[in-house]
Tab-separated table of C-alpha atoms and ligand atoms in Angstrom:
chain	number	residue	atom	x	y	z
Z	156	MET	CA	-6.655	97.906	-121.276
Z	157	ALA	CA	-6.540	99.192	-117.535
Z	158	GLU	CA	-3.308	100.499	-116.196
Z	159	LEU	CA	-0.883	99.805	-112.945
Z	160	THR	CA	-0.276	102.693	-111.040
Z	161	ASP	CA	3.374	103.562	-109.834
Z	162	ARG	CA	2.983	102.139	-106.204
Z	163	GLN	CA	1.580	99.302	-108.033
Z	164	LEU	CA	4.325	98.661	-110.620
Z	165	SER	CA	6.564	99.005	-107.321
Z	166	GLN	CA	4.475	96.938	-105.202
Z	167	TYR	CA	4.529	94.098	-107.672
Z	168	ALA	CA	7.718	94.649	-109.404
Z	169	ARG	CA	8.958	90.801	-108.553
Z	170	GLN	CA	6.461	88.978	-109.855
Z	171	LEU	CA	5.689	91.509	-112.945
Z	172	ILE	CA	9.577	91.000	-114.461
Z	173	LEU	CA	7.941	87.084	-114.635
Z	174	PRO	CA	6.813	86.175	-118.192
Z	175	GLN	CA	4.317	84.077	-116.687
Z	176	VAL	CA	2.909	86.856	-114.585
Z	177	ASP	CA	3.682	90.499	-116.416
Z	178	LEU	CA	1.083	93.250	-116.744
Z	179	GLU	CA	-1.308	91.027	-118.378
Z	180	GLY	CA	-1.194	88.484	-115.685
Z	181	GLN	CA	-1.403	91.008	-112.709
Z	182	LEU	CA	-4.470	92.569	-113.968
Z	183	LYS	CA	-6.112	88.946	-114.474
Z	184	LEU	CA	-5.049	88.403	-110.734
Z	185	GLN	CA	-6.711	92.081	-109.753
Z	186	SER	CA	-9.935	90.723	-111.558
Z	187	THR	CA	-10.584	87.794	-109.656
Z	188	ARG	CA	-13.156	87.001	-107.056
Z	189	VAL	CA	-11.989	84.062	-104.630
Z	190	LEU	CA	-13.970	83.026	-101.928
Z	191	ILE	CA	-11.835	81.279	-99.256
Z	192	VAL	CA	-13.773	78.767	-96.903
Z	193	GLY	CA	-12.006	78.811	-93.693
Z	194	ALA	CA	-9.657	80.747	-91.479
Z	195	GLY	CA	-7.322	78.567	-89.976
Z	196	GLY	CA	-4.198	77.154	-90.738
Z	197	LEU	CA	-4.774	76.839	-94.308
Z	198	GLY	CA	-7.022	79.745	-94.757
Z	199	VAL	CA	-4.518	82.282	-93.319
Z	200	PRO	CA	-1.355	81.573	-95.732
Z	201	LEU	CA	-3.693	81.112	-98.099
Z	202	ALA	CA	-5.333	84.455	-98.224
Z	203	GLN	CA	-1.976	86.400	-97.024
Z	204	TYR	CA	-0.226	85.121	-99.915
Z	205	LEU	CA	-3.370	85.730	-102.534
Z	206	ALA	CA	-3.702	89.307	-101.252
Z	207	ALA	CA	-0.474	89.803	-100.935
Z	208	ALA	CA	0.290	88.625	-104.742
Z	209	GLY	CA	-3.010	91.300	-105.734
Z	210	VAL	CA	-5.596	89.077	-106.028
Z	211	GLY	CA	-8.380	91.963	-106.409
Z	212	TYR	CA	-11.220	90.015	-104.266
Z	213	LEU	CA	-11.448	87.927	-101.359
Z	214	ARG	CA	-14.354	86.672	-99.519
Z	215	LEU	CA	-13.423	85.136	-96.134
Z	216	VAL	CA	-15.890	82.821	-94.219
Z	217	ASP	CA	-15.161	81.561	-90.703
Z	218	ASP	CA	-17.116	81.303	-87.545
Z	219	ASP	CA	-14.169	80.982	-85.181
Z	220	VAL	CA	-12.249	83.105	-82.493
Z	221	ILE	CA	-8.898	83.060	-82.119
Z	222	GLU	CA	-7.545	80.662	-79.670
Z	223	ARG	CA	-4.159	80.025	-77.992
Z	224	SER	CA	-3.962	76.805	-80.048
Z	225	ASN	CA	-4.167	78.191	-83.154
Z	226	LEU	CA	-0.943	80.544	-83.180
Z	227	PRO	CA	1.273	77.739	-83.643
Z	228	ARG	CA	0.155	77.819	-87.222
Z	229	GLN	CA	-1.847	80.762	-87.893
Z	230	VAL	CA	1.125	83.135	-87.486
Z	231	VAL	CA	-0.863	86.406	-88.291
Z	232	PHE	CA	-2.253	86.342	-85.236
Z	233	ALA	CA	-0.792	87.475	-82.115
Z	234	GLU	CA	-1.422	86.492	-78.871
Z	235	SER	CA	-3.154	89.894	-77.909
Z	236	ASP	CA	-6.224	88.606	-80.561
Z	237	ILE	CA	-6.790	86.012	-78.790
Z	238	GLY	CA	-10.963	85.947	-78.411
Z	239	GLN	CA	-11.590	87.831	-81.535
Z	240	ALA	CA	-13.017	87.167	-84.941
Z	241	LYS	CA	-10.382	85.210	-86.908
Z	242	VAL	CA	-12.011	86.690	-90.156
Z	243	GLY	CA	-12.287	90.424	-88.778
Z	244	VAL	CA	-8.391	90.303	-87.543
Z	245	LEU	CA	-7.247	88.766	-91.073
Z	246	ALA	CA	-9.041	91.190	-93.221
Z	247	ALA	CA	-7.533	93.835	-91.214
Z	248	ARG	CA	-3.821	92.361	-91.752
Z	249	LEU	CA	-4.308	91.997	-95.262
Z	250	GLN	CA	-5.330	95.098	-95.903
Z	251	SER	CA	-2.858	96.444	-93.998
Z	252	ASN	CA	-0.165	94.043	-96.285
Z	253	ASN	CA	-2.170	95.483	-99.552
Z	254	SER	CA	-4.198	98.123	-99.898
Z	255	ASP	CA	-5.164	97.276	-103.450
Z	256	VAL	CA	-7.450	94.028	-102.118
Z	257	ASP	CA	-10.830	94.129	-101.525
Z	258	LEU	CA	-11.362	92.300	-98.346
Z	259	ASP	CA	-15.234	90.662	-97.338
Z	260	PRO	CA	-15.104	88.821	-94.262
Z	261	ARG	CA	-18.155	86.861	-93.412
Z	262	LEU	CA	-18.262	85.923	-89.489
Z	263	CYS	CA	-20.184	82.254	-90.829
Z	264	ARG	CA	-20.222	78.772	-91.884
Z	265	PHE	CA	-20.093	77.410	-95.640
Z	266	GLU	CA	-23.881	75.519	-95.006
Z	267	PRO	CA	-26.298	74.445	-97.180
Z	268	ASP	CA	-28.227	77.924	-96.167
Z	269	SER	CA	-25.528	80.884	-96.517
Z	270	ALA	CA	-24.164	78.625	-99.671
Z	271	SER	CA	-25.862	80.531	-102.437
Z	272	ALA	CA	-25.429	84.045	-100.945
Z	273	LEU	CA	-21.313	83.282	-99.988
Z	274	LEU	CA	-20.312	82.120	-103.786
Z	275	GLU	CA	-22.574	84.993	-105.553
Z	276	GLY	CA	-20.218	86.846	-107.853
Z	277	ILE	CA	-17.070	84.267	-107.091
Z	278	HIS	CA	-14.488	83.225	-109.621
Z	279	LEU	CA	-12.817	80.396	-107.512
Z	280	VAL	CA	-13.325	78.698	-104.264
Z	281	VAL	CA	-10.774	77.436	-102.346
Z	282	ASP	CA	-11.264	74.820	-99.451
Z	283	ALA	CA	-9.473	75.663	-96.158
Z	284	THR	CA	-12.024	73.699	-93.723
Z	285	ASP	CA	-11.153	70.693	-91.901
Z	286	SER	CA	-14.078	68.611	-92.730
Z	287	ALA	CA	-14.972	66.493	-95.257
Z	288	GLU	CA	-18.514	67.439	-95.514
Z	289	THR	CA	-17.912	70.633	-95.772
Z	290	ARG	CA	-15.786	70.162	-99.015
Z	291	ARG	CA	-18.496	67.709	-100.510
Z	292	LEU	CA	-20.995	70.649	-99.888
Z	293	ILE	CA	-18.431	73.182	-101.312
Z	294	ASP	CA	-18.248	70.372	-104.500
Z	295	ARG	CA	-21.655	70.456	-105.031
Z	296	THR	CA	-22.418	73.989	-105.044
Z	297	THR	CA	-19.869	74.867	-106.934
Z	298	PHE	CA	-20.553	71.834	-109.339
Z	299	ASN	CA	-24.023	73.588	-110.110
Z	300	LEU	CA	-22.647	76.974	-110.610
Z	301	THR	CA	-19.762	75.927	-113.022
Z	302	LEU	CA	-17.007	76.752	-110.744
Z	303	PRO	CA	-13.685	75.510	-110.145
Z	304	TRP	CA	-12.243	74.777	-106.628
Z	305	ILE	CA	-9.242	73.848	-105.020
Z	306	MET	CA	-9.177	71.536	-101.895
Z	307	GLY	CA	-6.599	71.141	-99.092
Z	308	ALA	CA	-6.184	69.086	-96.403
Z	309	ALA	CA	-3.660	68.626	-93.382
Z	310	VAL	CA	-3.432	66.416	-90.174
Z	311	ARG	CA	-0.369	65.356	-88.267
Z	312	THR	CA	2.612	65.623	-90.819
Z	313	ALA	CA	0.742	64.654	-94.075
Z	314	GLY	CA	-0.881	66.843	-96.376
Z	315	GLN	CA	-3.137	67.000	-99.791
Z	316	TRP	CA	-4.373	68.959	-101.821
Z	317	ALA	CA	-6.443	68.951	-105.617
Z	318	ILE	CA	-7.923	71.289	-107.984
Z	319	PHE	CA	-11.256	70.180	-109.842
Z	320	ASP	CA	-12.150	72.095	-113.223
Z	321	ALA	CA	-15.566	73.449	-113.020
Z	322	ASP	CA	-16.874	71.214	-115.935
Z	323	ARG	CA	-15.993	68.132	-113.782
Z	324	LYS	CA	-13.998	66.630	-116.750
Z	325	PHE	CA	-11.338	64.971	-114.578
Z	326	GLY	CA	-13.478	63.869	-111.972
Z	327	CYS	CA	-15.062	65.633	-108.431
Z	328	TYR	CA	-14.426	65.259	-105.064
Z	329	HIS	CA	-17.475	62.919	-104.741
Z	330	CYS	CA	-15.401	60.442	-107.320
Z	331	LEU	CA	-12.985	59.884	-104.281
Z	332	MET	CA	-14.841	60.529	-101.505
Z	333	ALA	CA	-18.751	60.058	-101.824
Z	334	ASP	CA	-20.410	59.398	-98.617
Z	335	GLY	CA	-18.617	59.848	-95.005
Z	336	SER	CA	-17.941	56.233	-94.693
Z	337	HIS	CA	-14.110	57.499	-95.669
Z	338	ASP	CA	-13.826	60.543	-93.815
Z	339	GLY	CA	-11.698	59.326	-91.346
Z	340	ALA	CA	-10.798	59.311	-87.442
Z	341	GLY	CA	-10.427	63.306	-87.136
Z	342	GLY	CA	-9.017	66.135	-87.788
Z	343	CYS	CA	-6.163	68.056	-86.453
Z	344	ALA	CA	-7.657	69.144	-83.032
Z	345	GLU	CA	-8.109	65.206	-82.288
Z	346	LEU	CA	-4.654	64.026	-83.870
Z	347	GLY	CA	-2.621	67.113	-83.986
Z	348	ILE	CA	-0.951	69.044	-87.018
Z	349	LEU	CA	2.654	70.606	-87.366
Z	350	GLY	CA	2.563	73.934	-88.193
Z	351	PRO	CA	4.688	73.974	-91.274
Z	352	VAL	CA	2.671	71.506	-92.512
Z	353	VAL	CA	-0.116	72.878	-93.165
Z	354	GLY	CA	1.463	76.114	-94.185
Z	355	LEU	CA	2.967	73.615	-97.333
Z	356	VAL	CA	-0.379	72.812	-98.008
Z	357	ALA	CA	-1.602	76.308	-98.026
Z	358	LEU	CA	1.069	77.489	-100.288
Z	359	GLN	CA	0.529	75.193	-102.687
Z	360	GLN	CA	-3.185	76.145	-102.689
Z	361	ALA	CA	-2.084	79.466	-102.867
Z	362	LEU	CA	0.008	78.381	-106.170
Z	363	LEU	CA	-2.752	76.686	-107.578
Z	364	ALA	CA	-5.207	79.716	-107.455
Z	365	ILE	CA	-2.637	82.264	-109.078
Z	366	LYS	CA	-1.835	79.727	-111.899
Z	367	TRP	CA	-5.600	79.327	-112.660
Z	368	CYS	CA	-6.206	83.344	-112.198
Z	369	LEU	CA	-3.078	83.536	-114.493
Z	370	GLY	CA	-4.051	81.126	-117.085
Z	371	ALA	CA	-1.527	78.516	-116.266
Z	372	ASP	CA	-1.641	74.277	-117.126
Z	373	LEU	CA	-2.651	72.836	-114.172
Z	374	PRO	CA	-2.435	69.384	-112.705
Z	375	TRP	CA	-6.103	68.464	-113.255
Z	376	GLY	CA	-7.261	65.046	-111.964
Z	377	ARG	CA	-4.429	64.989	-110.030
Z	378	LEU	CA	-4.805	64.822	-105.804
Z	379	GLN	CA	-1.311	65.641	-104.285
Z	380	LEU	CA	-0.236	64.091	-101.586
Z	381	LEU	CA	2.847	64.838	-99.370
Z	382	ASP	CA	4.182	62.971	-95.790
Z	383	ALA	CA	6.655	66.148	-94.848
Z	384	TRP	CA	8.223	63.918	-92.163
Z	385	THR	CA	9.160	61.192	-94.418
Z	386	ASP	CA	9.272	64.094	-97.503
Z	387	GLU	CA	7.445	61.158	-99.773
Z	388	GLN	CA	5.265	63.154	-102.408
Z	389	THR	CA	2.737	60.721	-104.452
Z	390	GLN	CA	-0.018	61.526	-106.767
Z	391	ILE	CA	-3.241	59.718	-107.561
Z	392	SER	CA	-4.760	60.000	-110.386
Z	393	LEU	CA	-8.765	61.297	-110.225
Z	394	MET	CA	-10.845	59.668	-112.657
Z	395	ARG	CA	-14.461	60.351	-113.306
Z	396	ARG	CA	-16.476	57.254	-112.008
Z	397	ASP	CA	-18.679	55.773	-114.037
Z	398	ASP	CA	-21.458	55.835	-110.622
Z	399	CYS	CA	-20.213	59.152	-109.275
Z	400	PRO	CA	-23.403	60.493	-107.508
Z	401	LEU	CA	-22.274	64.188	-108.679
Z	402	CYS	CA	-20.599	64.277	-111.890
Z	403	SER	CA	-21.185	61.115	-113.706
Z	404	ASP	CA	-23.262	61.579	-117.100
Z	405	ALA	CA	-25.713	59.300	-115.158
Z	406	SER	CA	-26.309	62.149	-112.598
Z	407	ARG	CA	-26.181	65.307	-114.750
A	557	ZN	ZN1	-17.649	62.423	-109.303
C-alpha cells in the first residue's frame, strides 16, 4: 500500500484525523481523476477545494478569458488576470496551493466533438457550466461510459445540485430535462447571481465529489434546491421516467 510523505501527512493533517478520511481515504482521493466542466463561478471554488483536499488529477475545461465581472464570484482571480484564459490562471493557482495535484487545463468547450477525448481516463465528472444543453451532453456521454456525474446550477439567489450514479439506477438528468423546453429564461449574465450563492452550490458539489471518492453514502436520486435568500432548502426525488430518452429500459 502506498504511503504518504511527511509533507503530505502535514498538509492533510486536519482531514486525515477524520475517521471518514484516514490514510486510506487520502490515498483514494489521490488516485481519483476528476473532470471539471467550466472554470467560472462554480468551477473555481470547486476546483480549489478538490485540489486542496488532494484529489490526484483535475482536468479543467473552459475556453473563456477572465473578465472584470467575474471577480465577485471567481475570487481566485485578480484584477491583473483580466484578459487571460481562466483555465491557465486557475491551474497555476491550484498548483501553488497543492504541488501534489496533477493539473490538466484544456482551453476548449465540452462539445460533441471534444467530449470523448475530455472524458478519457476520467472517474468522475462535475458540471460547472451555465448551460442545460451542456448538462444533457454530459449526461449522455457519461451514461454511455458508465460514469457518475455531479450537476450544479445557480442563478439569482437560488441554487440546485444532484449526483447521478454511473448506472442511472436513480434516474438521469434527461428524466428531469429531456429537451430544451424547460431550459429557462437565461443564465447569470441576464438574470444576475450573488457570489456566495454560487459558492454554496460549488462547495456542495465539492463535498459530493469528495464523499464519492471516499465511498460514502450519497443522496442518489435527489435534486437539492436552495433559496439562499429565504434560506429554504428542499429536495425533489428523481425517478427514472419510463419514457426517458436516455435511461429508460426501452431506450437502453
Ligand atoms: Zn433518465
